[in-house]
Amino acid sequence: MDVDEDPPGASLVSENQPSDASSVSSNEEPSNDARAPSTASLDNKNDDEVGLALTWTGDGWHTVLSRRRKKNLKKSKTEPEKALEKKNEKSAGHPLADAARDSQVKRDFQRRKRRGPTPLPKEEIKVILRPSKGLTVKNLFGSELSMAVIEACRNSFGLESFLLRVHPGSNIIILSTPHEQVAGRLIEINQLKIRGRIHPFNAYVADPEDVLRGIVHGLPPGTIQADLMANLRIRTQGVKIERARMLGSSKSAIITFTGDVLPGCVYFMGAEAIRYPYKPTVQVCKICRSTGHQTDVCPTPNANVCSKCGTCDPTKEHECALNCAICGEEHATGDKSCKKKLKNVAPRKSRVETPRRKTECTYAEKDFPQFEQHQQKPPRWFSSDREEATLQTGQASRSSSRS
């Protein structure tokens, strides 16, 4: 018996596939809307709390992203947009303003890139040469100054015995040497022959970098350095007075100490004087009103500048208003109210602190029985052994009665 029938399932699949697909899609659409609301995005707060982000597609599938990948995806989308916005803003701006902005950015980059000179060796001796008025050391070659120093010391040492550095801001010369004999020769320099002319100099040894300084007030003005060193005393152990000098014609003196601790007070001729912290101030020349160097080394001693207002070539009838050469405000230069009077110096600890090692006690009382016996024995402060014996018998009888 022949039966002409289609294979089961084949015709059904071909005929019902479109309808099934439409029905499946129609049935899954509301579920997709329920699972993926309009608020589902990469910025979902609930996803942030869980640490995962859900990216929904049109077919109802979603991709699970980690938090790190989510952040990278956001960055990749925002950086081109920001770059495009900056480019549009720059093109829409004024060309002169854009050029000024570019030059400012270039100057800032060069300022950050510029570095100071390599510091001189800390363990070496530093000798300072201060020129007289009218000589600008930054306009001279370093080789000229080195040869002048060798000639002033009568060729007693070579060029390899010291290092020379010019400090243009302070208008001084710094000589660094590890040899005490060379330093002794450099201190004796009182003049240098430069370009056929003789220029007087003042030489002295700079304080080491590990010294401490303090200020003492109420001393007799005009006291010479020898009298200060002979009459100053301190009681702090491990600290010595290296040198002391008066600050101009004032009643204050600056004292240099060597050690790890700054003493709280010093004694001058037996009288106690409180030691105050030393705060370096900005140097201002009284001749040219320039900051960075003192009056005795001014490179322009013939400058005609008003010391109060800073007017160049002033007349007798000019309007003179107080103007600070440091901060530019309306007060005298170096006044107590000046906010920029003090130098920006990194604070230094007054005591060298060493970390203490923590140790744990691993011993028991039974390891030291003699300590236990010593603690049980009462202290002896009796006048005789008889009183102590009576006290011990009294304690024994009292304990037996209690039991």
Coordinates of C-alpha atoms in Angstrom, one line a residue:
M1 CA 0.0 0.0 0.0
D2 CA 1.7 3.1 -1.2
V3 CA 1.0 6.3 0.7
D4 CA 2.1 9.6 -0.9
E5 CA 3.1 11.6 2.2
D6 CA 5.7 14.1 2.8
P7 CA 8.4 13.3 5.4
P8 CA 7.3 14.3 8.8
G9 CA 8.8 17.6 9.9
A10 CA 10.3 18.7 6.5
S11 CA 7.3 20.4 5.1
L12 CA 6.3 21.7 8.5
V13 CA 9.7 23.4 9.0
S14 CA 9.6 25.0 5.6
E15 CA 6.1 26.2 5.9
N16 CA 6.1 27.1 9.5
Q17 CA 9.6 28.7 9.7
P18 CA 8.6 32.2 8.8
S19 CA 5.6 32.2 11.1
D20 CA 7.6 30.6 13.9
A21 CA 10.3 33.2 13.5
S22 CA 7.8 36.0 13.6
S23 CA 6.1 34.5 16.5
V24 CA 9.3 34.1 18.4
S25 CA 10.4 37.6 17.7
S26 CA 7.0 38.9 18.7
N27 CA 7.1 36.8 21.8
E28 CA 10.6 37.9 22.8
E29 CA 10.2 41.6 22.1
P30 CA 8.3 42.4 25.3
S31 CA 10.8 40.3 27.3
N32 CA 13.7 42.2 25.8
D33 CA 12.0 45.5 26.8
A34 CA 11.5 44.2 30.3
R35 CA 15.1 43.1 30.6
A36 CA 16.7 46.0 28.8
P37 CA 14.9 49.2 29.8
S38 CA 15.7 52.5 28.2
T39 CA 17.9 53.4 31.2
A40 CA 20.3 50.5 30.6
S41 CA 23.6 52.0 29.3
L42 CA 27.3 52.0 30.1
D43 CA 26.7 54.6 32.8
N44 CA 24.2 52.5 34.8
K45 CA 24.8 53.0 38.5
N46 CA 23.5 49.5 39.4
D47 CA 26.1 48.0 37.0
D48 CA 28.8 50.1 38.6
E49 CA 28.0 48.7 42.0
V50 CA 28.2 45.1 40.7
G51 CA 31.4 45.9 38.7
L52 CA 29.9 44.8 35.3
A53 CA 28.3 46.7 32.5
L54 CA 25.7 45.4 30.0
T55 CA 25.7 46.5 26.4
W56 CA 22.4 45.5 24.7
T57 CA 22.1 44.7 21.0
G58 CA 19.2 44.7 18.7
D59 CA 18.7 40.9 18.8
G60 CA 18.2 40.9 22.5
W61 CA 21.7 39.7 23.4
H62 CA 23.9 41.6 25.8
T63 CA 27.7 41.7 26.3
V64 CA 29.2 41.7 29.8
L65 CA 32.0 44.2 30.2
S66 CA 34.3 44.5 33.1
R67 CA 34.8 47.8 34.9
R68 CA 38.3 48.3 33.5
R69 CA 37.1 47.7 29.9
K70 CA 34.1 50.0 30.5
K71 CA 36.5 52.8 31.5
N72 CA 38.7 52.3 28.5
L73 CA 35.7 52.3 26.3
K74 CA 34.5 55.6 27.7
K75 CA 38.0 57.1 27.3
S76 CA 38.2 56.0 23.7
K77 CA 35.0 57.7 23.0
T78 CA 35.6 61.0 24.8
E79 CA 39.2 61.7 23.9
P80 CA 38.6 62.3 20.1
E81 CA 35.6 64.5 21.0
K82 CA 37.7 66.6 23.4
A83 CA 40.5 66.9 20.8
L84 CA 38.0 68.0 18.2
E85 CA 36.5 70.6 20.5
K86 CA 39.9 72.0 21.4
K87 CA 40.8 72.2 17.7
N88 CA 37.6 74.1 16.9
E89 CA 38.0 76.5 19.8
K90 CA 41.6 77.2 18.8
S91 CA 40.7 77.8 15.1
A92 CA 37.8 80.0 16.1
G93 CA 40.0 82.2 18.4
H94 CA 42.0 85.3 17.5
P95 CA 45.3 84.5 15.8
L96 CA 47.2 86.8 18.1
A97 CA 45.7 85.3 21.2
D98 CA 46.5 81.8 19.9
A99 CA 50.2 82.8 19.3
A100 CA 50.5 84.3 22.7
R101 CA 49.0 81.1 24.2
D102 CA 51.5 79.0 22.3
S103 CA 54.4 81.1 23.4
Q104 CA 53.3 80.9 27.0
V105 CA 53.1 77.1 26.8
K106 CA 56.5 77.0 25.3
R107 CA 58.0 79.2 28.0
D108 CA 56.4 77.1 30.7
F109 CA 57.9 74.0 29.2
Q110 CA 61.3 75.5 28.9
R111 CA 61.1 76.7 32.6
R112 CA 60.2 73.2 33.7
K113 CA 63.0 71.7 31.6
R114 CA 65.6 74.1 32.8
R115 CA 67.6 72.8 35.8
G116 CA 70.0 74.3 38.2
P117 CA 73.7 73.6 38.3
T118 CA 75.0 70.4 40.0
P119 CA 75.6 71.0 43.7
L120 CA 79.2 71.2 44.8
P121 CA 80.6 68.4 47.0
K122 CA 79.2 68.8 50.6
E123 CA 82.4 67.6 52.3
E124 CA 84.7 70.1 50.6
I125 CA 85.6 73.6 52.0
K126 CA 83.8 76.5 50.4
V127 CA 85.7 79.9 50.1
I128 CA 83.6 83.0 49.1
L129 CA 85.2 85.8 47.2
R130 CA 83.2 89.1 47.4
P131 CA 84.3 91.7 44.9
S132 CA 84.3 95.4 45.5
K133 CA 81.7 97.8 44.1
G134 CA 81.6 98.2 40.4
L135 CA 82.7 94.7 39.3
T136 CA 80.1 92.4 37.7
V137 CA 81.5 88.9 37.9
K138 CA 78.9 87.3 35.6
N139 CA 80.4 89.3 32.7
L140 CA 83.8 87.6 33.1
F141 CA 84.9 84.3 31.9
G142 CA 85.4 81.5 34.4
S143 CA 88.8 80.7 32.9
E144 CA 89.9 84.3 33.5
L145 CA 88.9 84.1 37.2
S146 CA 90.6 80.8 37.6
M147 CA 93.9 82.1 36.2
A148 CA 93.6 85.2 38.4
V149 CA 93.2 83.0 41.5
I150 CA 96.2 80.9 40.6
E151 CA 98.3 84.1 40.1
A152 CA 97.1 85.6 43.3
C153 CA 98.2 82.5 45.2
R154 CA 101.6 82.6 43.5
N155 CA 101.1 79.4 41.6
S156 CA 101.3 77.3 44.8
F157 CA 98.8 74.8 43.5
G158 CA 97.2 73.8 40.2
L159 CA 93.8 74.2 38.5
E160 CA 92.9 70.6 39.6
S161 CA 93.0 71.6 43.3
F162 CA 89.7 73.6 43.3
L163 CA 86.4 74.2 41.6
L164 CA 85.2 77.7 40.7
R165 CA 81.6 78.8 40.3
V166 CA 80.1 82.2 39.7
H167 CA 76.9 83.1 41.5
P168 CA 75.4 85.8 39.3
G169 CA 72.5 86.7 41.6
S170 CA 74.7 87.5 44.6
N171 CA 77.6 88.7 42.5
I172 CA 80.1 86.5 44.3
I173 CA 82.6 83.8 43.4
I174 CA 82.5 80.4 45.1
L175 CA 85.7 78.2 45.4
S176 CA 85.4 74.6 46.5
T177 CA 88.4 72.6 47.5
P178 CA 89.0 69.4 49.6
H179 CA 92.5 70.5 50.7
E180 CA 93.0 72.6 53.8
Q181 CA 96.3 74.0 52.6
V182 CA 94.6 75.3 49.4
A183 CA 91.7 76.7 51.4
G184 CA 94.3 78.5 53.6
R185 CA 95.8 80.1 50.5
L186 CA 92.5 81.1 49.1
I187 CA 91.5 82.9 52.3
E188 CA 94.5 85.2 52.0
I189 CA 93.3 86.6 48.7
N190 CA 92.6 90.3 48.9
Q191 CA 92.8 91.3 45.3
L192 CA 92.7 89.8 41.8
K193 CA 94.3 91.1 38.6
I194 CA 91.6 90.8 35.8
R195 CA 92.2 92.1 32.3
G196 CA 95.1 94.3 33.4
R197 CA 93.2 95.9 36.3
I198 CA 93.5 95.1 40.0
H199 CA 90.2 94.6 41.8
P200 CA 90.0 94.3 45.6
F201 CA 88.2 91.2 47.0
N202 CA 87.1 90.0 50.4
A203 CA 87.6 86.3 51.1
Y204 CA 86.1 84.2 53.9
V205 CA 85.1 80.6 54.6
A206 CA 81.4 79.7 54.2
D207 CA 79.6 77.8 56.9
P208 CA 79.1 74.1 56.3
E209 CA 75.7 72.8 55.2
D210 CA 75.1 70.8 58.4
V211 CA 75.4 73.8 60.8
L212 CA 72.5 75.4 62.8
R213 CA 72.0 79.1 63.2
G214 CA 70.2 81.2 65.8
I215 CA 69.6 84.8 66.7
V216 CA 70.2 86.4 70.1
H217 CA 68.9 89.9 70.9
G218 CA 69.8 92.4 73.6
L219 CA 73.6 92.5 73.2
P220 CA 75.7 95.7 73.3
P221 CA 75.8 97.1 69.7
G222 CA 79.3 97.3 68.2
T223 CA 80.6 94.2 70.0
I224 CA 83.5 92.8 68.0
Q225 CA 83.6 89.1 67.0
A226 CA 86.5 88.3 69.4
D227 CA 84.5 89.5 72.4
L228 CA 81.5 87.6 71.4
M229 CA 83.4 84.3 71.1
A230 CA 85.2 84.9 74.4
N231 CA 82.0 85.6 76.4
L232 CA 79.4 83.3 74.9
R233 CA 78.7 80.0 76.6
I234 CA 76.1 77.2 76.2
R235 CA 75.2 74.3 78.5
T236 CA 73.8 71.9 75.8
Q237 CA 75.8 68.7 75.5
G238 CA 77.3 67.9 72.1
V239 CA 76.8 71.4 70.7
K240 CA 79.6 74.0 70.2
I241 CA 79.6 77.6 69.1
E242 CA 81.4 77.8 65.8
R243 CA 81.3 81.5 65.2
A244 CA 79.2 84.6 66.1
R245 CA 78.9 88.1 64.7
M246 CA 76.8 91.2 65.2
L247 CA 74.1 92.1 62.6
G248 CA 75.2 95.5 61.5
S249 CA 74.7 98.2 64.1
S250 CA 71.8 96.5 65.8
K251 CA 71.6 94.8 69.2
S252 CA 71.3 91.3 67.7
A253 CA 73.9 88.7 66.9
I254 CA 73.8 85.6 64.7
I255 CA 75.4 82.5 66.2
T256 CA 76.4 79.4 64.3
F257 CA 76.3 76.1 66.1
T258 CA 77.7 72.7 65.3
G259 CA 75.7 69.7 66.5
D260 CA 72.3 68.0 66.2
V261 CA 70.3 70.2 68.6
L262 CA 69.7 74.0 68.7
P263 CA 70.1 75.2 72.3
G264 CA 67.2 77.0 73.8
C265 CA 69.4 79.8 75.3
V266 CA 72.9 81.0 75.5
Y267 CA 74.9 82.9 78.1
F268 CA 76.7 86.2 77.4
M269 CA 78.9 87.3 80.2
G270 CA 76.9 85.0 82.5
A271 CA 73.5 86.6 81.6
E272 CA 70.9 84.3 80.0
A273 CA 69.7 85.2 76.5
I274 CA 67.0 83.4 74.6
R275 CA 67.9 81.9 71.3
Y276 CA 65.4 82.7 68.5
P277 CA 65.2 80.8 65.1
Y278 CA 67.2 82.3 62.3
K279 CA 65.1 83.2 59.2
P280 CA 67.1 84.3 56.2
T281 CA 65.7 87.4 54.4
V282 CA 65.8 88.5 50.7
Q283 CA 68.9 90.6 50.0
V284 CA 68.1 94.1 48.6
C285 CA 70.8 96.5 47.5
K286 CA 70.3 100.1 48.8
I287 CA 72.0 101.6 45.8
C288 CA 70.2 100.1 42.8
R289 CA 67.2 98.5 44.7
S290 CA 67.9 95.2 43.0
T291 CA 67.3 91.9 44.9
G292 CA 69.8 89.2 45.2
H293 CA 73.0 91.0 46.3
Q294 CA 74.1 93.3 49.1
T295 CA 75.2 96.9 48.9
D296 CA 78.9 96.2 49.3
V297 CA 79.0 94.1 46.1
C298 CA 76.7 96.3 43.9
P299 CA 77.8 96.1 40.2
T300 CA 76.4 99.6 39.5
P301 CA 77.5 101.8 42.4
N302 CA 76.9 105.0 40.4
A303 CA 73.2 104.2 39.8
N304 CA 70.9 107.1 40.7
V305 CA 67.8 105.5 42.1
C306 CA 65.5 106.8 44.9
S307 CA 65.8 104.4 47.8
K308 CA 62.1 104.9 48.9
C309 CA 60.1 104.8 45.7
G310 CA 62.5 103.4 43.1
T311 CA 62.4 106.3 40.6
C312 CA 65.4 106.4 38.3
D313 CA 67.2 109.8 38.1
P314 CA 64.8 111.5 40.5
T315 CA 64.5 115.2 40.9
K316 CA 64.3 117.0 44.1
E317 CA 60.6 117.8 43.6
H318 CA 59.5 114.3 42.5
E319 CA 56.5 112.7 44.2
C320 CA 58.0 110.1 46.5
A321 CA 55.6 107.3 47.7
L322 CA 56.8 104.3 49.6
N323 CA 57.3 101.3 47.4
C324 CA 58.7 97.9 48.5
A325 CA 61.4 96.6 46.2
I326 CA 60.6 93.0 47.2
C327 CA 56.8 92.8 46.9
G328 CA 55.9 96.1 45.2
E329 CA 53.4 97.1 47.9
E330 CA 53.1 100.6 49.5
H331 CA 55.5 100.2 52.4
A332 CA 59.2 100.6 53.1
T333 CA 61.5 98.0 51.6
G334 CA 62.0 95.1 54.1
D335 CA 59.3 96.2 56.5
K336 CA 57.9 93.8 59.0
S337 CA 54.6 93.7 57.2
C338 CA 56.2 92.5 53.9
K339 CA 54.9 89.1 53.0
K340 CA 57.8 88.2 50.7
K341 CA 60.6 89.3 53.0
L342 CA 61.7 85.8 54.0
K343 CA 63.4 83.4 51.7
N344 CA 61.7 80.1 50.8
V345 CA 64.0 77.7 52.6
A346 CA 63.1 74.1 53.3
P347 CA 62.6 73.6 57.1
R348 CA 65.2 71.5 58.8
K349 CA 64.7 69.3 61.8
S350 CA 66.5 70.5 65.0
R351 CA 67.2 67.0 66.1
V352 CA 68.4 64.0 64.2
E353 CA 65.7 61.4 64.9
T354 CA 66.7 57.7 64.7
P355 CA 63.9 55.1 64.4
R356 CA 63.6 53.0 67.5
R357 CA 63.5 49.2 67.1
K358 CA 60.5 47.5 68.6
T359 CA 61.5 44.6 70.8
E360 CA 59.2 42.0 72.3
C361 CA 59.8 40.5 75.6
T362 CA 59.7 36.7 75.3
Y363 CA 60.8 35.9 78.9
A364 CA 58.6 34.6 81.7
E365 CA 58.7 35.3 85.4
K366 CA 59.8 31.8 86.1
D367 CA 63.0 32.4 84.2
F368 CA 64.1 34.9 86.8
P369 CA 63.2 33.6 90.3
Q370 CA 65.6 36.0 92.0
F371 CA 63.4 38.9 90.8
E372 CA 60.3 37.3 92.5
Q373 CA 62.1 36.9 95.7
H374 CA 63.4 40.4 95.6
Q375 CA 59.8 41.7 95.1
Q376 CA 58.4 39.7 98.0
K377 CA 61.1 41.0 100.4
P378 CA 60.0 44.3 101.9
P379 CA 62.3 47.3 101.6
R380 CA 64.7 47.8 104.5
W381 CA 64.6 51.2 106.1
F382 CA 64.8 50.2 109.8
S383 CA 67.3 51.5 112.2
S384 CA 68.2 48.0 113.4
D385 CA 67.8 44.3 112.5
R386 CA 65.7 43.8 115.6
E387 CA 62.9 46.0 114.3
E388 CA 62.9 44.2 111.0
A389 CA 62.7 40.8 112.7
T390 CA 59.8 41.9 114.9
L391 CA 58.0 43.1 111.7
Q392 CA 58.5 39.8 110.0
T393 CA 57.2 37.8 113.0
G394 CA 54.2 40.1 113.2
Q395 CA 53.3 39.5 109.6
A396 CA 53.7 35.7 110.0
S397 CA 51.4 35.6 113.0
R398 CA 48.8 37.8 111.3
S399 CA 48.8 35.5 108.3
S400 CA 48.4 32.3 110.4
S401 CA 45.5 33.8 112.4
R402 CA 43.7 34.6 109.2
S403 CA 44.1 31.1 107.9

